[in-house]
Short mmCIF file of C-alpha atoms in Angstrom, two decimals:
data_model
loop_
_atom_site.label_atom_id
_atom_site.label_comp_id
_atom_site.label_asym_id
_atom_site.label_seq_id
_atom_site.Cartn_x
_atom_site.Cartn_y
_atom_site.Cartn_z
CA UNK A 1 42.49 -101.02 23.90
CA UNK A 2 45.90 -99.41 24.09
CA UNK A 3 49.26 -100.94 22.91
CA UNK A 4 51.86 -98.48 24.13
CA UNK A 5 50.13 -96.51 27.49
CA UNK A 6 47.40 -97.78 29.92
CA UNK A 7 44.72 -95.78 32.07
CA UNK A 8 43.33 -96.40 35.37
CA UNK A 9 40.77 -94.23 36.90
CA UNK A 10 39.73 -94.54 40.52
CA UNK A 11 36.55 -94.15 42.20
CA UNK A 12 37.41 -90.66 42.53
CA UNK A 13 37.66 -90.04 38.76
CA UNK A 14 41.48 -89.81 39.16
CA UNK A 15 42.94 -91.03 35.69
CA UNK A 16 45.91 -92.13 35.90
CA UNK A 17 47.87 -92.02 31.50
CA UNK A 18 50.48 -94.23 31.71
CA UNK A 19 53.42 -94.20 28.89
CA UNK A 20 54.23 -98.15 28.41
CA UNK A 21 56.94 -98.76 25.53
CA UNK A 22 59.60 -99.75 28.63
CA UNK A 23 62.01 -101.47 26.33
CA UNK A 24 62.21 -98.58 23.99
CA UNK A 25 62.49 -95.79 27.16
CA UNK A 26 58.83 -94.59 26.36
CA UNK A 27 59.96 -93.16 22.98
CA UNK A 28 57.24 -91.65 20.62
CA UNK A 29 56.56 -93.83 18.55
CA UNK A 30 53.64 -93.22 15.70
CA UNK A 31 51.26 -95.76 17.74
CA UNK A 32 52.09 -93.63 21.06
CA UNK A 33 51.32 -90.57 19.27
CA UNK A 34 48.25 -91.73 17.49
CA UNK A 35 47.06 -92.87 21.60
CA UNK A 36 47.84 -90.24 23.63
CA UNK A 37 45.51 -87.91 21.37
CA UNK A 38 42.98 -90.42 21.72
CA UNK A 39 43.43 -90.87 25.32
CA UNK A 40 43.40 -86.98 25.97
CA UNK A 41 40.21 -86.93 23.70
CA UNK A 42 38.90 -89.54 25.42
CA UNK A 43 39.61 -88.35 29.12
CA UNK A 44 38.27 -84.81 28.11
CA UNK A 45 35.03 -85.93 27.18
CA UNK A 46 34.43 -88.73 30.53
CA UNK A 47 32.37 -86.45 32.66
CA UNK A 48 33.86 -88.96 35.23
CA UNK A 49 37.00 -87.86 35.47
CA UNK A 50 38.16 -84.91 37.19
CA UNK A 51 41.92 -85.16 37.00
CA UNK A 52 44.57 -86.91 34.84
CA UNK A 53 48.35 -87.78 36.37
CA UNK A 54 50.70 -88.47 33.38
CA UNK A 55 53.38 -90.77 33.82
CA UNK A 56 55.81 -93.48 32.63
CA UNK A 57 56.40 -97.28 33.40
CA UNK A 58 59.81 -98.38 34.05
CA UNK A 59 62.85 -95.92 34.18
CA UNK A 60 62.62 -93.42 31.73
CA UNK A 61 59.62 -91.32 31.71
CA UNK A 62 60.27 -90.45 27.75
CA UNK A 63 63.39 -90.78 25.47
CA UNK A 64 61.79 -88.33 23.09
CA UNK A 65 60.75 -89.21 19.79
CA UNK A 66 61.29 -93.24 18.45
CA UNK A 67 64.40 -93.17 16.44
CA UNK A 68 62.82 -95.50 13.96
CA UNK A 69 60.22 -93.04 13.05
CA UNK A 70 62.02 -90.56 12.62
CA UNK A 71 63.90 -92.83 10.43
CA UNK A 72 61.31 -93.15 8.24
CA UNK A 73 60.82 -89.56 8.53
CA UNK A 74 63.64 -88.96 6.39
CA UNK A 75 62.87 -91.44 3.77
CA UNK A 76 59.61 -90.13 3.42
CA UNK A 77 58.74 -87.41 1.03
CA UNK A 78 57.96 -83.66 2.19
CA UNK A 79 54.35 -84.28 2.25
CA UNK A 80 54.24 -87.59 4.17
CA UNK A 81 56.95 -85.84 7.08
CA UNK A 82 54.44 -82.94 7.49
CA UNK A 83 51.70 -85.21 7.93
CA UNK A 84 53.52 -87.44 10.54
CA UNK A 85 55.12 -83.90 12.01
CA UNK A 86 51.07 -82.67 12.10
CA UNK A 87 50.36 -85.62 14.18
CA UNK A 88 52.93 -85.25 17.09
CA UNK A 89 52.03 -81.55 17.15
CA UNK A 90 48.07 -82.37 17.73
CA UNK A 91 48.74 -85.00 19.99
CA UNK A 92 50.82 -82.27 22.19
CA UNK A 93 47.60 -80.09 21.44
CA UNK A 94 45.07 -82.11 22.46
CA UNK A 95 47.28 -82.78 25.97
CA UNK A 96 48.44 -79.19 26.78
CA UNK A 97 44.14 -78.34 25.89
CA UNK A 98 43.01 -81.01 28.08
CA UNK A 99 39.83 -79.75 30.17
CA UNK A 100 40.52 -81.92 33.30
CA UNK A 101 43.59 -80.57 35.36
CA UNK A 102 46.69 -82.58 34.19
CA UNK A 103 49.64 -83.41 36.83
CA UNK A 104 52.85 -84.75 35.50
CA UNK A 105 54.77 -86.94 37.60
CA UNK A 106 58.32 -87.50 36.36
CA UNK A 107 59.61 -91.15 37.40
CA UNK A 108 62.77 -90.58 35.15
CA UNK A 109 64.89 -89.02 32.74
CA UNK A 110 62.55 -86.99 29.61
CA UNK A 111 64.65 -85.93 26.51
CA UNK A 112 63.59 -84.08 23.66
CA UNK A 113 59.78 -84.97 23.31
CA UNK A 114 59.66 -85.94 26.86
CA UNK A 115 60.58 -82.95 27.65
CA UNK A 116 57.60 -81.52 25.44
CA UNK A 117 54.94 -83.66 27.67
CA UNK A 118 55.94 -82.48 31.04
CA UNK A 119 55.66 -78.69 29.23
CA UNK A 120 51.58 -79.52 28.46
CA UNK A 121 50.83 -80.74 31.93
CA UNK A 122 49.78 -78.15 34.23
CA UNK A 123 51.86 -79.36 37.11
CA UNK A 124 55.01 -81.43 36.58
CA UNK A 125 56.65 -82.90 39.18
CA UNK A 126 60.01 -85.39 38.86
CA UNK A 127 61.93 -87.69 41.27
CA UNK A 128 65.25 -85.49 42.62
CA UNK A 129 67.37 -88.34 39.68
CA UNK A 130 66.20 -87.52 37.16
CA UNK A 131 68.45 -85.93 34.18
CA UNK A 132 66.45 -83.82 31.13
CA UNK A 133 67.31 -82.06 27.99
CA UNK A 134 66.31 -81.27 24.55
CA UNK A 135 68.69 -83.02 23.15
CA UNK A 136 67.64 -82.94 19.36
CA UNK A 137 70.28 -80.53 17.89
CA UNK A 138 72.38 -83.47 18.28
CA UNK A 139 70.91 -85.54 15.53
CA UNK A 140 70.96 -82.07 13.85
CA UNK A 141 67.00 -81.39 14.50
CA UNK A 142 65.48 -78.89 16.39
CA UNK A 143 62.83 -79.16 19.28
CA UNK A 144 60.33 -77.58 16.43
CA UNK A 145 56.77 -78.97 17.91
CA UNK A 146 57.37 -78.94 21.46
CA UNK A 147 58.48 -75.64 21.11
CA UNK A 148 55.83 -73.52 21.88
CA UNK A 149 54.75 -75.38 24.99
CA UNK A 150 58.80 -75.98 26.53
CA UNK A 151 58.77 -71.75 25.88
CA UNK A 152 55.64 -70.91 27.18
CA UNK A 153 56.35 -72.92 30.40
CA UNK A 154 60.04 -71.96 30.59
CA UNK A 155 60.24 -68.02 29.07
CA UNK A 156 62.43 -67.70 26.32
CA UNK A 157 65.34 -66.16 28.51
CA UNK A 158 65.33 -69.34 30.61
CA UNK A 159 64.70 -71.27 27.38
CA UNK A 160 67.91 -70.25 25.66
CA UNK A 161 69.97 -71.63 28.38
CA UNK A 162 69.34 -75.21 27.22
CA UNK A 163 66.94 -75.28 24.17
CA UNK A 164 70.46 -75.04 21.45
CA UNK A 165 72.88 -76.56 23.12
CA UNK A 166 71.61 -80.25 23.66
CA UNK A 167 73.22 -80.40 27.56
CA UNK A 168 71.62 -82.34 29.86
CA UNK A 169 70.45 -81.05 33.04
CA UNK A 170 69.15 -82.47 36.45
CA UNK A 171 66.15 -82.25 38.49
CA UNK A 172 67.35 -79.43 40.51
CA UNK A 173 68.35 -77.12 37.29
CA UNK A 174 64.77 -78.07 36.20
CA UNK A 175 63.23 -76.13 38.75
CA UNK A 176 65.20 -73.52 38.77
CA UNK A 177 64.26 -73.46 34.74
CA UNK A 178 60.41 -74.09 35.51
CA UNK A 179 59.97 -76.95 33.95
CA UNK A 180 59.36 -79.10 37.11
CA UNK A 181 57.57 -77.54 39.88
CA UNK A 182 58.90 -79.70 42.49
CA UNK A 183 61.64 -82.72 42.15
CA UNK A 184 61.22 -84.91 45.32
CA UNK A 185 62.38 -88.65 45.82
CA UNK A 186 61.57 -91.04 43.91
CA UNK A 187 59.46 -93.09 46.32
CA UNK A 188 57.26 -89.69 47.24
CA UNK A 189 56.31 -89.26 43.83
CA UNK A 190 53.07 -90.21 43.32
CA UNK A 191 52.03 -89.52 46.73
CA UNK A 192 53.10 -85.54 45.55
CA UNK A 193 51.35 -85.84 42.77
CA UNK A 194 47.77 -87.15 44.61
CA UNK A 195 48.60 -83.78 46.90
CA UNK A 196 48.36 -81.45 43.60
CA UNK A 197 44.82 -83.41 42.85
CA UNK A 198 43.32 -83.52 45.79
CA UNK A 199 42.38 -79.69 45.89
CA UNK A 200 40.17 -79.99 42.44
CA UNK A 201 38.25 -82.56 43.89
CA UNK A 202 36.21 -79.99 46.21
CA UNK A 203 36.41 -77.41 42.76
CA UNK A 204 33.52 -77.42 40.45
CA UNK A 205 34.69 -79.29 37.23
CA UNK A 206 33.28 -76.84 34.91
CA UNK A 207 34.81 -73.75 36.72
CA UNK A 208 38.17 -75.41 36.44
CA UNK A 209 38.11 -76.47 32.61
CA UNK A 210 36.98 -72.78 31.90
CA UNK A 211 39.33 -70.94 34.11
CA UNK A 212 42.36 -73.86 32.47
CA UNK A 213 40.53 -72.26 28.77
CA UNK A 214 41.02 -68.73 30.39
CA UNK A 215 44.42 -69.06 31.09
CA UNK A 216 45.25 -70.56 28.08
CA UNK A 217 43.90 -67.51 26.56
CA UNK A 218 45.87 -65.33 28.31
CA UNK A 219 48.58 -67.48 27.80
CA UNK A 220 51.12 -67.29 24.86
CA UNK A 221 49.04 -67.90 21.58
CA UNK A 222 49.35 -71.51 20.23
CA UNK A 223 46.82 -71.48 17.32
CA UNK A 224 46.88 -73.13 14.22
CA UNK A 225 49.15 -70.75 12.66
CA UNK A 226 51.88 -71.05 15.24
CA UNK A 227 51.74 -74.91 15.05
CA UNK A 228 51.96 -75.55 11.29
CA UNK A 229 55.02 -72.52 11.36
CA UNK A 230 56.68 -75.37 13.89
CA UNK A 231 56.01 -78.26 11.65
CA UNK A 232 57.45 -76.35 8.96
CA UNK A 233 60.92 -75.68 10.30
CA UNK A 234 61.08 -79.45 11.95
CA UNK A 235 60.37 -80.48 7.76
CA UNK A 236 62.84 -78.33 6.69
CA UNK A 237 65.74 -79.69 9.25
CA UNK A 238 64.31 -83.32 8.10
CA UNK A 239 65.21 -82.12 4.65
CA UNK A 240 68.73 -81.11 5.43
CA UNK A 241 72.12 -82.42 5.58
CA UNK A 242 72.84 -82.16 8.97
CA UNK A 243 69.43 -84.63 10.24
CA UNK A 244 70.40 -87.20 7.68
CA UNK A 245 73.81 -87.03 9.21
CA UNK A 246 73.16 -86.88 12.68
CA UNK A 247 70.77 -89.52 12.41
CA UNK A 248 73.05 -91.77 10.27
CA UNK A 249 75.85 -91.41 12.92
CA UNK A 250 73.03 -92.14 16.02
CA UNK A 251 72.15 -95.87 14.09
CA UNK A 252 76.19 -96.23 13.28
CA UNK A 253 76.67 -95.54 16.80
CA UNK A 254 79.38 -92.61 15.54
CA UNK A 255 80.01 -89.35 16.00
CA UNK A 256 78.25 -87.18 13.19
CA UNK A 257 80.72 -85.45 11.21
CA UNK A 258 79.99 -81.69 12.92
CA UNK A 259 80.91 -83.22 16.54
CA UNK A 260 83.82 -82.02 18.49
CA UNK A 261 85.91 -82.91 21.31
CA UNK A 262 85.53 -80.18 24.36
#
């Protein structure tokens, strides 16, 4: 059914959404995009399934966004990029609304949009190797859609530490930022993340999707508004100098012309 990430659910109704583009690092790709909202509308409505663990296959739990579309990104005209940018940003939407608990379980590194999908989940968990950052001010984007979701899980003091600058960062500096709840080894992962489901399995299902709703509500406000003012400012730094730049030097495996020596 899927072409770039696979589901299992047990007996239990544990789902487990795996990402599955291993030669490309799990990058976004439209097709991903277009999937996980259908596999987060799909879970939500299975009445079967009580709890969803997001993953990856292979190394790299996500690169971020495919570098090919965002290629076509910038040969596209304004209308077509705030389409495609709408897209991402309901796909993140339909995850971080998700009325079934949702653990993430890190296997490996998460850039930019990776970074963006452990924000949505409501438990993210990583193996101790594992490096992150938003790295997109170095193609001269900004992490526009995630936004909201990396800030509401991080606090925007803790959030300005890393959400400019493009460094990476490793598991441990992850916690300490809140993005990761734990970071554990590698082979205990997914035996940490069955330990964060196994308490909803004695919860009522409806109680939990309502009291998720609640704190949603209570939450900072990610509405309609707040997303289209983020797809805005990622089509504006699409239309700029600096993304055709920094993605022209990425492909010509240079530095863009803004980089500098430390």
């Amino acid at each position: 059914m899927f072409e770039t990430i696979t589901i299992e659910t047990d007996a239990r109704g544990v789902a487990v959404l795996t990402l599955n583009r291993v030669e490309k690092h799990n990058a976004m790709s439209a097709t991903m995009i277009a999937e996980l909202t259908q596999a987060a509308q799909k879970l939500g409505a299975d009445d079967a399934v009580r709890a969803v663990i997001l993953t990856g296959a292979g190394r790299t739990f996500c690169a971020g966004g495919d570098l090919g579309w965002m290629q076509d990104q910038m040969a596209a005209d304004a209308e077509t990029r705030f389409i495609e940018a709408r897209k991402l940003a309901l796909a993140l939407q339909a995850l971080n609304t998700l009325p079934k608990p949702l653990i993430g379980a890190l296997q490996g590194n998460a850039f930019g949009g990776g970074v963006g999908l452990a924000s949505v989940c409501d438990v993210t968990l990583g193996a101790d190797h594992l490096k992150m950052g938003l790295t997109e001010t170095r193609l001269g984007l900004i992490p526009a859609t995630i936004g909201p979701y990396v800030i509401a899980r991080m606090g925007e003091a803790r959030a300005r530490r890393v959400f400019m600058s493009a460094r990476l960062f490793d598991a441990a500096e992850a916690v300490e930022l809140g993005l990761l709840a734990r970071a554990v080894p590698a082979g205990d992962l997914m035996a940490a993340a069955e330990a964060e489901v196994a308490p909803y399995l004695a919860c009522a299902p409806g109680a939990v999707a309502a009291a998720k709703r609640l704190t949603r509500e209570l939450g900072p406000r990610i509405d309609e508004a707040v997303i289209d003012h983020t797809i805005r400012a990622l089509v504006d730094r699409w239309e700029g100098d600096e993304a055709s730049e920094g993605i022209a030097a990425f492909f010509d495996k240079r530095k863009p012309g803004w980089a500098q020596d430390a």
